[in-house]
PDB file of C-alpha atoms in Angstrom:
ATOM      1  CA  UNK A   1       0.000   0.000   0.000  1.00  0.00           C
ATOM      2  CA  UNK A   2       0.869   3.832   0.252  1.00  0.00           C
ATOM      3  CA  UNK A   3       3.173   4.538   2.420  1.00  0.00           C
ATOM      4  CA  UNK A   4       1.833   8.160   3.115  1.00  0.00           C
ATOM      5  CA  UNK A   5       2.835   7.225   6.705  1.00  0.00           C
ATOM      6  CA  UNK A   6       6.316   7.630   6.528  1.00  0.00           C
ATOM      7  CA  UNK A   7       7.995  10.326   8.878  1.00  0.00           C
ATOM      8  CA  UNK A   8       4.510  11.048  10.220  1.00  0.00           C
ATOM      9  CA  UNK A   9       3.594  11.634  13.636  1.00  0.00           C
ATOM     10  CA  UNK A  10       2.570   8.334  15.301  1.00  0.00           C
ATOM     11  CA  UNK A  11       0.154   7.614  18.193  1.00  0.00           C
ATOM     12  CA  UNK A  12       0.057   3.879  19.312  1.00  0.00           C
ATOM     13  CA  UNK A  13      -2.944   2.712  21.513  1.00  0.00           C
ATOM     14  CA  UNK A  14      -4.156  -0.871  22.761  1.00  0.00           C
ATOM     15  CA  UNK A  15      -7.497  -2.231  21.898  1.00  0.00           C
ATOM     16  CA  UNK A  16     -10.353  -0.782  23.952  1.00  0.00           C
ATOM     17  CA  UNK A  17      -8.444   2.305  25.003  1.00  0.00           C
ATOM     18  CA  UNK A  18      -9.920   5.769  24.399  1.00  0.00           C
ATOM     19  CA  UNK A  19      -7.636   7.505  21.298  1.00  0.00           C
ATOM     20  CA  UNK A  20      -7.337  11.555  21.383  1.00  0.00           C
ATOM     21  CA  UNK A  21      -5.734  12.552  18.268  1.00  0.00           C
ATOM     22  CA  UNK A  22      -4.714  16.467  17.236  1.00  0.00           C
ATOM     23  CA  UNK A  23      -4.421  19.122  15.179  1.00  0.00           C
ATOM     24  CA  UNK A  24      -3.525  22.398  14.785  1.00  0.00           C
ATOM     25  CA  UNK A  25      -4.830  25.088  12.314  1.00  0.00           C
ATOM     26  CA  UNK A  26      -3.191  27.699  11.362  1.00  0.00           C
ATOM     27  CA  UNK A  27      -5.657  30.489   9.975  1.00  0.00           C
ATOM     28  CA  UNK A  28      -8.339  32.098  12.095  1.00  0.00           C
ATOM     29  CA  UNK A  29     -10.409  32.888   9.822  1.00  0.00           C
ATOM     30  CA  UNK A  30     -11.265  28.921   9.162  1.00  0.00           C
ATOM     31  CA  UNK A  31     -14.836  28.656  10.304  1.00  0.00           C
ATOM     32  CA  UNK A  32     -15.131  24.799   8.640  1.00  0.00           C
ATOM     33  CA  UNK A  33     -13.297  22.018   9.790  1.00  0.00           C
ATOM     34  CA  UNK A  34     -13.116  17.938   9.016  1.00  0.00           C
ATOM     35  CA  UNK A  35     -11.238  14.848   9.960  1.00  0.00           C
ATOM     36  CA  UNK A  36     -10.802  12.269   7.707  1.00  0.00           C
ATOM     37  CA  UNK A  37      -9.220   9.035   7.738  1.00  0.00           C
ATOM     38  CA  UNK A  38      -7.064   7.256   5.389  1.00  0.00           C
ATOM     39  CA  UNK A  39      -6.328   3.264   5.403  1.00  0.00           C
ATOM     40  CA  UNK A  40      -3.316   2.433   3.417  1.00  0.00           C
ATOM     41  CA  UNK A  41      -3.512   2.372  -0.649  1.00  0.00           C
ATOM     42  CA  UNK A  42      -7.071   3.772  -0.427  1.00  0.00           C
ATOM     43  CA  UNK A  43      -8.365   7.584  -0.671  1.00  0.00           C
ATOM     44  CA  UNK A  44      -9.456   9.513   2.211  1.00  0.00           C
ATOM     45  CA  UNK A  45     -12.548   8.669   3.973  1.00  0.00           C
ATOM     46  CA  UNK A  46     -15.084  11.361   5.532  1.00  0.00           C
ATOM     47  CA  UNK A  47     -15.438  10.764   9.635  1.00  0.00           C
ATOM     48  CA  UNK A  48     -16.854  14.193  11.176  1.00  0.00           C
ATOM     49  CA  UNK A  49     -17.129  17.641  10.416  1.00  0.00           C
ATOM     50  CA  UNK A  50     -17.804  20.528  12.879  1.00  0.00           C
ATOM     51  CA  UNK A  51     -18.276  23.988  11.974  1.00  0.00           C
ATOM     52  CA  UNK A  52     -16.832  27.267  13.818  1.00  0.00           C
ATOM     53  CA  UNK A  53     -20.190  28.414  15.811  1.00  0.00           C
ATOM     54  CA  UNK A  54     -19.742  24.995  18.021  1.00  0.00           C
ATOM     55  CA  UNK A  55     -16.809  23.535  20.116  1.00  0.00           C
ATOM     56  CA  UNK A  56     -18.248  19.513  20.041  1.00  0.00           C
ATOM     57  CA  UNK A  57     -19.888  17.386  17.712  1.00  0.00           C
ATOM     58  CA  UNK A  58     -20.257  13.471  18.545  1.00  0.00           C
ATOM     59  CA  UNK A  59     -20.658  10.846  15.604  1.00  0.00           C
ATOM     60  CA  UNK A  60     -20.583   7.139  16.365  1.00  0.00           C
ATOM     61  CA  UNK A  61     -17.810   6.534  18.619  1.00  0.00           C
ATOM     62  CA  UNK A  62     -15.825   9.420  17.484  1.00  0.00           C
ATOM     63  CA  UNK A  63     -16.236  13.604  19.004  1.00  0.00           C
ATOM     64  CA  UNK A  64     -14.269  16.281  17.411  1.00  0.00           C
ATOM     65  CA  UNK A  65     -13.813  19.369  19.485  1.00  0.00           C
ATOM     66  CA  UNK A  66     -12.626  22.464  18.814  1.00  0.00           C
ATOM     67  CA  UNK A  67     -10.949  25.439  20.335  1.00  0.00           C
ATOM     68  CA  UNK A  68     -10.866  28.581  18.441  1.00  0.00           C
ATOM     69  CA  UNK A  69      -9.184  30.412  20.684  1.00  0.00           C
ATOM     70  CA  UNK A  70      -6.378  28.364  20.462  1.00  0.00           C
ATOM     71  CA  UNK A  71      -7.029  27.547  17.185  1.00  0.00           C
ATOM     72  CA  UNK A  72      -6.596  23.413  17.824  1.00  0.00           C
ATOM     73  CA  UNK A  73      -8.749  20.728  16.892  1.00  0.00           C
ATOM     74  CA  UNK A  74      -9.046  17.478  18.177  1.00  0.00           C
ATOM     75  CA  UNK A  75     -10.459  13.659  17.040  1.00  0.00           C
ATOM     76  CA  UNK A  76     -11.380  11.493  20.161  1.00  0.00           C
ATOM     77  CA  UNK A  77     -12.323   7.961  19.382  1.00  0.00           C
ATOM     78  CA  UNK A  78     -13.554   5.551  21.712  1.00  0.00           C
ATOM     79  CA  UNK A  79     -12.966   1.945  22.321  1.00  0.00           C
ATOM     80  CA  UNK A  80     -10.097   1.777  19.584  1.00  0.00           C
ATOM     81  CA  UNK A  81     -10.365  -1.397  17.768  1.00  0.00           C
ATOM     82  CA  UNK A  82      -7.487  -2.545  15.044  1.00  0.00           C
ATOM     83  CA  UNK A  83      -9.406  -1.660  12.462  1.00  0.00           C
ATOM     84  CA  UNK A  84      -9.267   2.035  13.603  1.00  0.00           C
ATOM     85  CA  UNK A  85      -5.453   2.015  12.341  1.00  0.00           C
ATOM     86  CA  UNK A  86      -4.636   4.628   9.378  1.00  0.00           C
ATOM     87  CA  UNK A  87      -3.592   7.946   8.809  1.00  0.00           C
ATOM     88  CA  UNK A  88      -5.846  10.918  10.386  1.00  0.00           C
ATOM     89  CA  UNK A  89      -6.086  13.964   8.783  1.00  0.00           C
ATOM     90  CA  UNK A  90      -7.674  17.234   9.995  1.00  0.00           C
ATOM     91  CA  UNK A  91      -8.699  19.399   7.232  1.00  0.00           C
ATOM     92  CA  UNK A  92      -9.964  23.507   7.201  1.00  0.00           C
ATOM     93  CA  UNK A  93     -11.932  26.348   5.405  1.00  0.00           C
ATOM     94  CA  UNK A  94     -12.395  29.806   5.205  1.00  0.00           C
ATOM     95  CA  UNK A  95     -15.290  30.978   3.949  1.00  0.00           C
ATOM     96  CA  UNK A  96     -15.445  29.454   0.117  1.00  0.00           C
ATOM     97  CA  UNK A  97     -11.929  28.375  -0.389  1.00  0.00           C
ATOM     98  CA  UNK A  98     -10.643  25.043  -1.194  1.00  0.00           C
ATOM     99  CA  UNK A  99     -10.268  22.576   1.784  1.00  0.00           C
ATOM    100  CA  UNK A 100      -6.219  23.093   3.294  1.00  0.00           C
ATOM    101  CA  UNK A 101      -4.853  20.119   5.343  1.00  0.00           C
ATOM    102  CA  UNK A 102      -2.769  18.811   7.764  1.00  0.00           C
ATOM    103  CA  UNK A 103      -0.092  16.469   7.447  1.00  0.00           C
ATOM    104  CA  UNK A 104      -1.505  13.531   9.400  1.00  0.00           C
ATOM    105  CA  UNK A 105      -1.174  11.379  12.608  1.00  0.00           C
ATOM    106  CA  UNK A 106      -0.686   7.674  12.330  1.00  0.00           C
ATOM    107  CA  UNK A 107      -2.888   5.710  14.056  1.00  0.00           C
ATOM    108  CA  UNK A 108      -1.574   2.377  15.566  1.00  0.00           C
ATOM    109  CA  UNK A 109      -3.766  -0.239  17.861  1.00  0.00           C
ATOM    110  CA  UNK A 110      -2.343  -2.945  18.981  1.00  0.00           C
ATOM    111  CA  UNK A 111      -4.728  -6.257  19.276  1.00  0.00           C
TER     112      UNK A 111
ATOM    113  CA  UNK B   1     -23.888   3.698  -6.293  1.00  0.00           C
ATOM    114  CA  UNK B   2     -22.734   6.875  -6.910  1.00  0.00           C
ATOM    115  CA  UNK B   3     -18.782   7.460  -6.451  1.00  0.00           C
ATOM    116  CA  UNK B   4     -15.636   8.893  -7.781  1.00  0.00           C
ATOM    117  CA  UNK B   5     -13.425   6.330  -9.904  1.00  0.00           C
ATOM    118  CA  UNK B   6      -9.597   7.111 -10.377  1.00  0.00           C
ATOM    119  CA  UNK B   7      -7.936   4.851 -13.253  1.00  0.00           C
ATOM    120  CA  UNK B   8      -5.448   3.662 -13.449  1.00  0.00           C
ATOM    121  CA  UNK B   9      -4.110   2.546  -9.871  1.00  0.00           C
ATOM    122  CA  UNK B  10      -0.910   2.208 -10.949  1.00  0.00           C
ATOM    123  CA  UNK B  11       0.818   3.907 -13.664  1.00  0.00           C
ATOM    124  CA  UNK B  12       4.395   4.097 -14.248  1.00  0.00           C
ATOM    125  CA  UNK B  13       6.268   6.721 -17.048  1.00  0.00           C
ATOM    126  CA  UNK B  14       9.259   6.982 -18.505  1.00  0.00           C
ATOM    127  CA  UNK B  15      10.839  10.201 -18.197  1.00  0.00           C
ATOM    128  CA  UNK B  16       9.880  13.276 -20.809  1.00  0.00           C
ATOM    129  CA  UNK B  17       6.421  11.222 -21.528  1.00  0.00           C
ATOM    130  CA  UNK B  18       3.067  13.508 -20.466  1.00  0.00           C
ATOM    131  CA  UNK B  19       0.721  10.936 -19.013  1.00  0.00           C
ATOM    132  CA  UNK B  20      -2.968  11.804 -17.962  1.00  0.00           C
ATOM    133  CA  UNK B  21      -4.614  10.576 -14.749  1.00  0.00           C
ATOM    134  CA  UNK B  22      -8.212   9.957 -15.480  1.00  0.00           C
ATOM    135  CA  UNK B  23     -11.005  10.898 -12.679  1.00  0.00           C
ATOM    136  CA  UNK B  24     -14.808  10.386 -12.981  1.00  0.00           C
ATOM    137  CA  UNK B  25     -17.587  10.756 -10.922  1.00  0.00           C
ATOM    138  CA  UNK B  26     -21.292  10.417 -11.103  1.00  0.00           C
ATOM    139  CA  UNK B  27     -22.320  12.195  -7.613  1.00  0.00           C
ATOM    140  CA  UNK B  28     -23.330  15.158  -9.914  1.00  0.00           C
ATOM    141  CA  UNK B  29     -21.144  17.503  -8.026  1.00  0.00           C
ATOM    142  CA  UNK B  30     -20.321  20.817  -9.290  1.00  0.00           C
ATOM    143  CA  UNK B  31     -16.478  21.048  -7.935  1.00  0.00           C
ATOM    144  CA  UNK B  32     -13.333  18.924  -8.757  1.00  0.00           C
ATOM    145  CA  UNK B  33     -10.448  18.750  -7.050  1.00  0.00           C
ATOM    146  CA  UNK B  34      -6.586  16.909  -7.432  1.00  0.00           C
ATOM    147  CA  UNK B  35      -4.126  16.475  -5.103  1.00  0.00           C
ATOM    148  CA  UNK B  36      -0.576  15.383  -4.754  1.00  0.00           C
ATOM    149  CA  UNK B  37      -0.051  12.993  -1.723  1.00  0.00           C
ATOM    150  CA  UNK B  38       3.713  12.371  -0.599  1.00  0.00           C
ATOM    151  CA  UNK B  39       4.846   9.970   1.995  1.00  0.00           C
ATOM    152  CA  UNK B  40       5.195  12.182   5.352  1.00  0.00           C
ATOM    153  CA  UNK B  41       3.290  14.706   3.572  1.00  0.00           C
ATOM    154  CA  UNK B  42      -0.374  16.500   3.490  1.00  0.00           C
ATOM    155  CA  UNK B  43      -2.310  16.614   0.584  1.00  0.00           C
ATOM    156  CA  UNK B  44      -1.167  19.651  -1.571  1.00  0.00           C
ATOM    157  CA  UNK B  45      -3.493  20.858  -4.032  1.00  0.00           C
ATOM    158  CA  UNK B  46      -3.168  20.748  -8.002  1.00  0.00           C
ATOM    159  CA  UNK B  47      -6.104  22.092  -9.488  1.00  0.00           C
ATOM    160  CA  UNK B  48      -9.534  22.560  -8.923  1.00  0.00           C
ATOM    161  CA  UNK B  49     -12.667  23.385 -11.168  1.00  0.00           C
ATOM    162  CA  UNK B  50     -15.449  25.035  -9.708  1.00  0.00           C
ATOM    163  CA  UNK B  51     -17.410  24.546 -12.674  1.00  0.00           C
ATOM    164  CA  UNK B  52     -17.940  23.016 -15.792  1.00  0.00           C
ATOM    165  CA  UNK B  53     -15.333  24.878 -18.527  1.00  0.00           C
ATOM    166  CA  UNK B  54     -13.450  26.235 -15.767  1.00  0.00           C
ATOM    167  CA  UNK B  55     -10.249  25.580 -13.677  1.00  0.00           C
ATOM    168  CA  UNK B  56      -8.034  26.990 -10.921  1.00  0.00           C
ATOM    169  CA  UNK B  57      -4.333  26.505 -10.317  1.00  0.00           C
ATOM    170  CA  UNK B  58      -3.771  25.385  -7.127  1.00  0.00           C
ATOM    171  CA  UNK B  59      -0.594  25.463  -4.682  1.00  0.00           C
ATOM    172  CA  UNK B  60       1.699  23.446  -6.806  1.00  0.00           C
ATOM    173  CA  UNK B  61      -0.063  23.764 -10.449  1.00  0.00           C
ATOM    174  CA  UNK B  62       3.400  23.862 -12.287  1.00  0.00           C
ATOM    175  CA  UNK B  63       4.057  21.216 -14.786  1.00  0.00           C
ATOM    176  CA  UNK B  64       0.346  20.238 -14.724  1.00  0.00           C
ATOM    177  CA  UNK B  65      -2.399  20.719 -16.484  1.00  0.00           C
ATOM    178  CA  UNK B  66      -6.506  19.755 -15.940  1.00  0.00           C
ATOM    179  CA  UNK B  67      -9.274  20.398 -18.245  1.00  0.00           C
ATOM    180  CA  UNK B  68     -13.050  20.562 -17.154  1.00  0.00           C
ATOM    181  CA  UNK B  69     -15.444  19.650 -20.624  1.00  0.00           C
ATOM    182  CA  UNK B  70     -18.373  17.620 -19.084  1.00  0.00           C
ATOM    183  CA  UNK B  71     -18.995  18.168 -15.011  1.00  0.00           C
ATOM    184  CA  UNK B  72     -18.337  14.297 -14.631  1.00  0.00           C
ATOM    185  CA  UNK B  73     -14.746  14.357 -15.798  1.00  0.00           C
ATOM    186  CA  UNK B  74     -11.731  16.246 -14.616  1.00  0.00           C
ATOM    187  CA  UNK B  75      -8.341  14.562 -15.734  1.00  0.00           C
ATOM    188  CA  UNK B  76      -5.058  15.666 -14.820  1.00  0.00           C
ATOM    189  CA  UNK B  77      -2.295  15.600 -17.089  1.00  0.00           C
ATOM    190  CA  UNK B  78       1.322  15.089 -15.617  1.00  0.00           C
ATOM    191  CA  UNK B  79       3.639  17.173 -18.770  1.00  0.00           C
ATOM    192  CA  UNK B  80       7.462  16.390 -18.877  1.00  0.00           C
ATOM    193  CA  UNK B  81       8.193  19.679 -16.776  1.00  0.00           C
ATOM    194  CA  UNK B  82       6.787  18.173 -13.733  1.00  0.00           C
ATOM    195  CA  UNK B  83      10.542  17.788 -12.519  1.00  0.00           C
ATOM    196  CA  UNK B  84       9.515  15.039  -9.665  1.00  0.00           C
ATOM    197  CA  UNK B  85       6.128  13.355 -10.533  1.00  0.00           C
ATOM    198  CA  UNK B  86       6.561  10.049  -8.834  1.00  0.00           C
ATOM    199  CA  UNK B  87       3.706  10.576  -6.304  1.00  0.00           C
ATOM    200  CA  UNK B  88      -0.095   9.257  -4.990  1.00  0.00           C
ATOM    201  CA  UNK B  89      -2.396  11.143  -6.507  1.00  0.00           C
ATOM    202  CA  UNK B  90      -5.991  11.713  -5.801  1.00  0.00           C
ATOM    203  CA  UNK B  91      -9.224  13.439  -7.088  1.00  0.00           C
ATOM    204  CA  UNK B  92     -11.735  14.643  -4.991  1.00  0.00           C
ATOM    205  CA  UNK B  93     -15.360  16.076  -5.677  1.00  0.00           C
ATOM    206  CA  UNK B  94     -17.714  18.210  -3.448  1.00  0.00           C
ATOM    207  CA  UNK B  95     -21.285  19.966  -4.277  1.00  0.00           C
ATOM    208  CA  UNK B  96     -19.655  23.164  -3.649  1.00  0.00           C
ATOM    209  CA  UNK B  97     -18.522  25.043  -1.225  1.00  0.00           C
ATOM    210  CA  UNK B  98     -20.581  24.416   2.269  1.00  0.00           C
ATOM    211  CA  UNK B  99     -19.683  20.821   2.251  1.00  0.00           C
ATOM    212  CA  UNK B 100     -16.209  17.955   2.781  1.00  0.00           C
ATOM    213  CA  UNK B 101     -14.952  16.130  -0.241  1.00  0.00           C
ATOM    214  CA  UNK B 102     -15.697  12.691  -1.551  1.00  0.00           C
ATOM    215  CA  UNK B 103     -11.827  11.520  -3.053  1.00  0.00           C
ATOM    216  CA  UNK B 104     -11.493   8.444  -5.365  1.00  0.00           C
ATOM    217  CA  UNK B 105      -8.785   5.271  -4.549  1.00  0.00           C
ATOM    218  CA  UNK B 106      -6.033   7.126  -6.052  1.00  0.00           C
ATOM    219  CA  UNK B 107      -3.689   6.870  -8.663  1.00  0.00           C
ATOM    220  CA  UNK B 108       0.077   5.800  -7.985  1.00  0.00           C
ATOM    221  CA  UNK B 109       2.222   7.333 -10.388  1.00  0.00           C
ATOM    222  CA  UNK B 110       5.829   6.240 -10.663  1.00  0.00           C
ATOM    223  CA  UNK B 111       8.651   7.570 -13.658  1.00  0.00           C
ATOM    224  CA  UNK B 112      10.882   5.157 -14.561  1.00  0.00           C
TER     225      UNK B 112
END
């Protein structure tokens, strides 16, 4: 597969344990944010999206939350299972501009 | 099912050949995106077309080029003054601005 991994920050976790993975944006101005996720050889996948006028949104098993002041976002996951391994991105907008993202976390869970 | 289809997944080049990257999608979205994916890397954006018959340079246009004829196409053409092309390289299509991107399975392109 793609190893779009490489040189990436890694966070390793064990099965069942609660994952918190971050980002940090860099314009204030973003008022649209997403995380996706991205298994290796495949494209990326859509997981949540919040948008600047909250600081939570909950999907199933995963919460982003965001902190404008310090302009950081964050992906929690719950109950990590193996399957949960790939390469996170967090992704923003400003107003109608194209999407700008990060450079990814690694996500490791051990059985 | 509606989706976004990249082909092919592999594709290798030799050097000073332009080779195009196809991308299709019947979602009926308006907007078209392609990005360059390298190990360790973000995703750095190509070009985009907002709209049928017209296209944007992105951050790292140079040595491509994208045209935008029917709203279900956008291929990407890699020229011979793309000085390092060996790269992952995906499209991506959204209804416009408000919402995330749908991206296709990518294409791996290698020069030889």
């Amino acid at each position: 597969g793609e190893n779009v991994g490489l040189h990436l920050p890694t966070l390793s976790v064990q099965e069942g344990d609660n994952s918190i993975i971050n980002c940090a944006y860099s314009n204030s101005a973003s008022d649209y944010f997403i995380w996706y996720k991205q298994e290796s050889g495949k494209g990326p996948q859509f997981i949540i999206d919040i948008r600047s006028n909250m600081d939570k949104r909950q999907g199933q098993r995963v919460t982003v939350l965001l902190n404008k002041t310090v302009k950081h976002l964050s992906l929690q996951i719950a109950a990590t299972q193996p399957g949960d391994s790939a390469v996170y991105f967090c992704a923003e907008r400003s107003g109608y501009s194209t999407l700008t993202f990060g450079k990814g976390t690694m996500l490791l869970v051990s059985p | 099912d509606g989706g976004i289809t990249q082909s092919p997944k592999y594709l290798f080049r030799k050097e000073g050949q332009n080779v195009t990257l196809s991308c299709e999608q019947n979602l009926n979205h308006d907007a078209m995106y392609w990005y360059r994916q390298d190990p360790g890397q973000g995703l750095r954006l190509i070009y985009y077309s907002q709209i049928v018959n017209d296209f944007q340079k992105g951050d790292i246009a140079e040595g491509y080029s994208v045209s935008r004829e029917k709203k279900e196409s956008f291929p990407l053409t890699v020229t011979s003054a793309q000085k390092n092309p060996t790269a992952f390289y995906l499209c991506a299509s959204s209804t416009g601005t408000d919402f995330g991107y749908t991206f296709g399975s990518g294409t791996r392109l290698t020069v030889v």
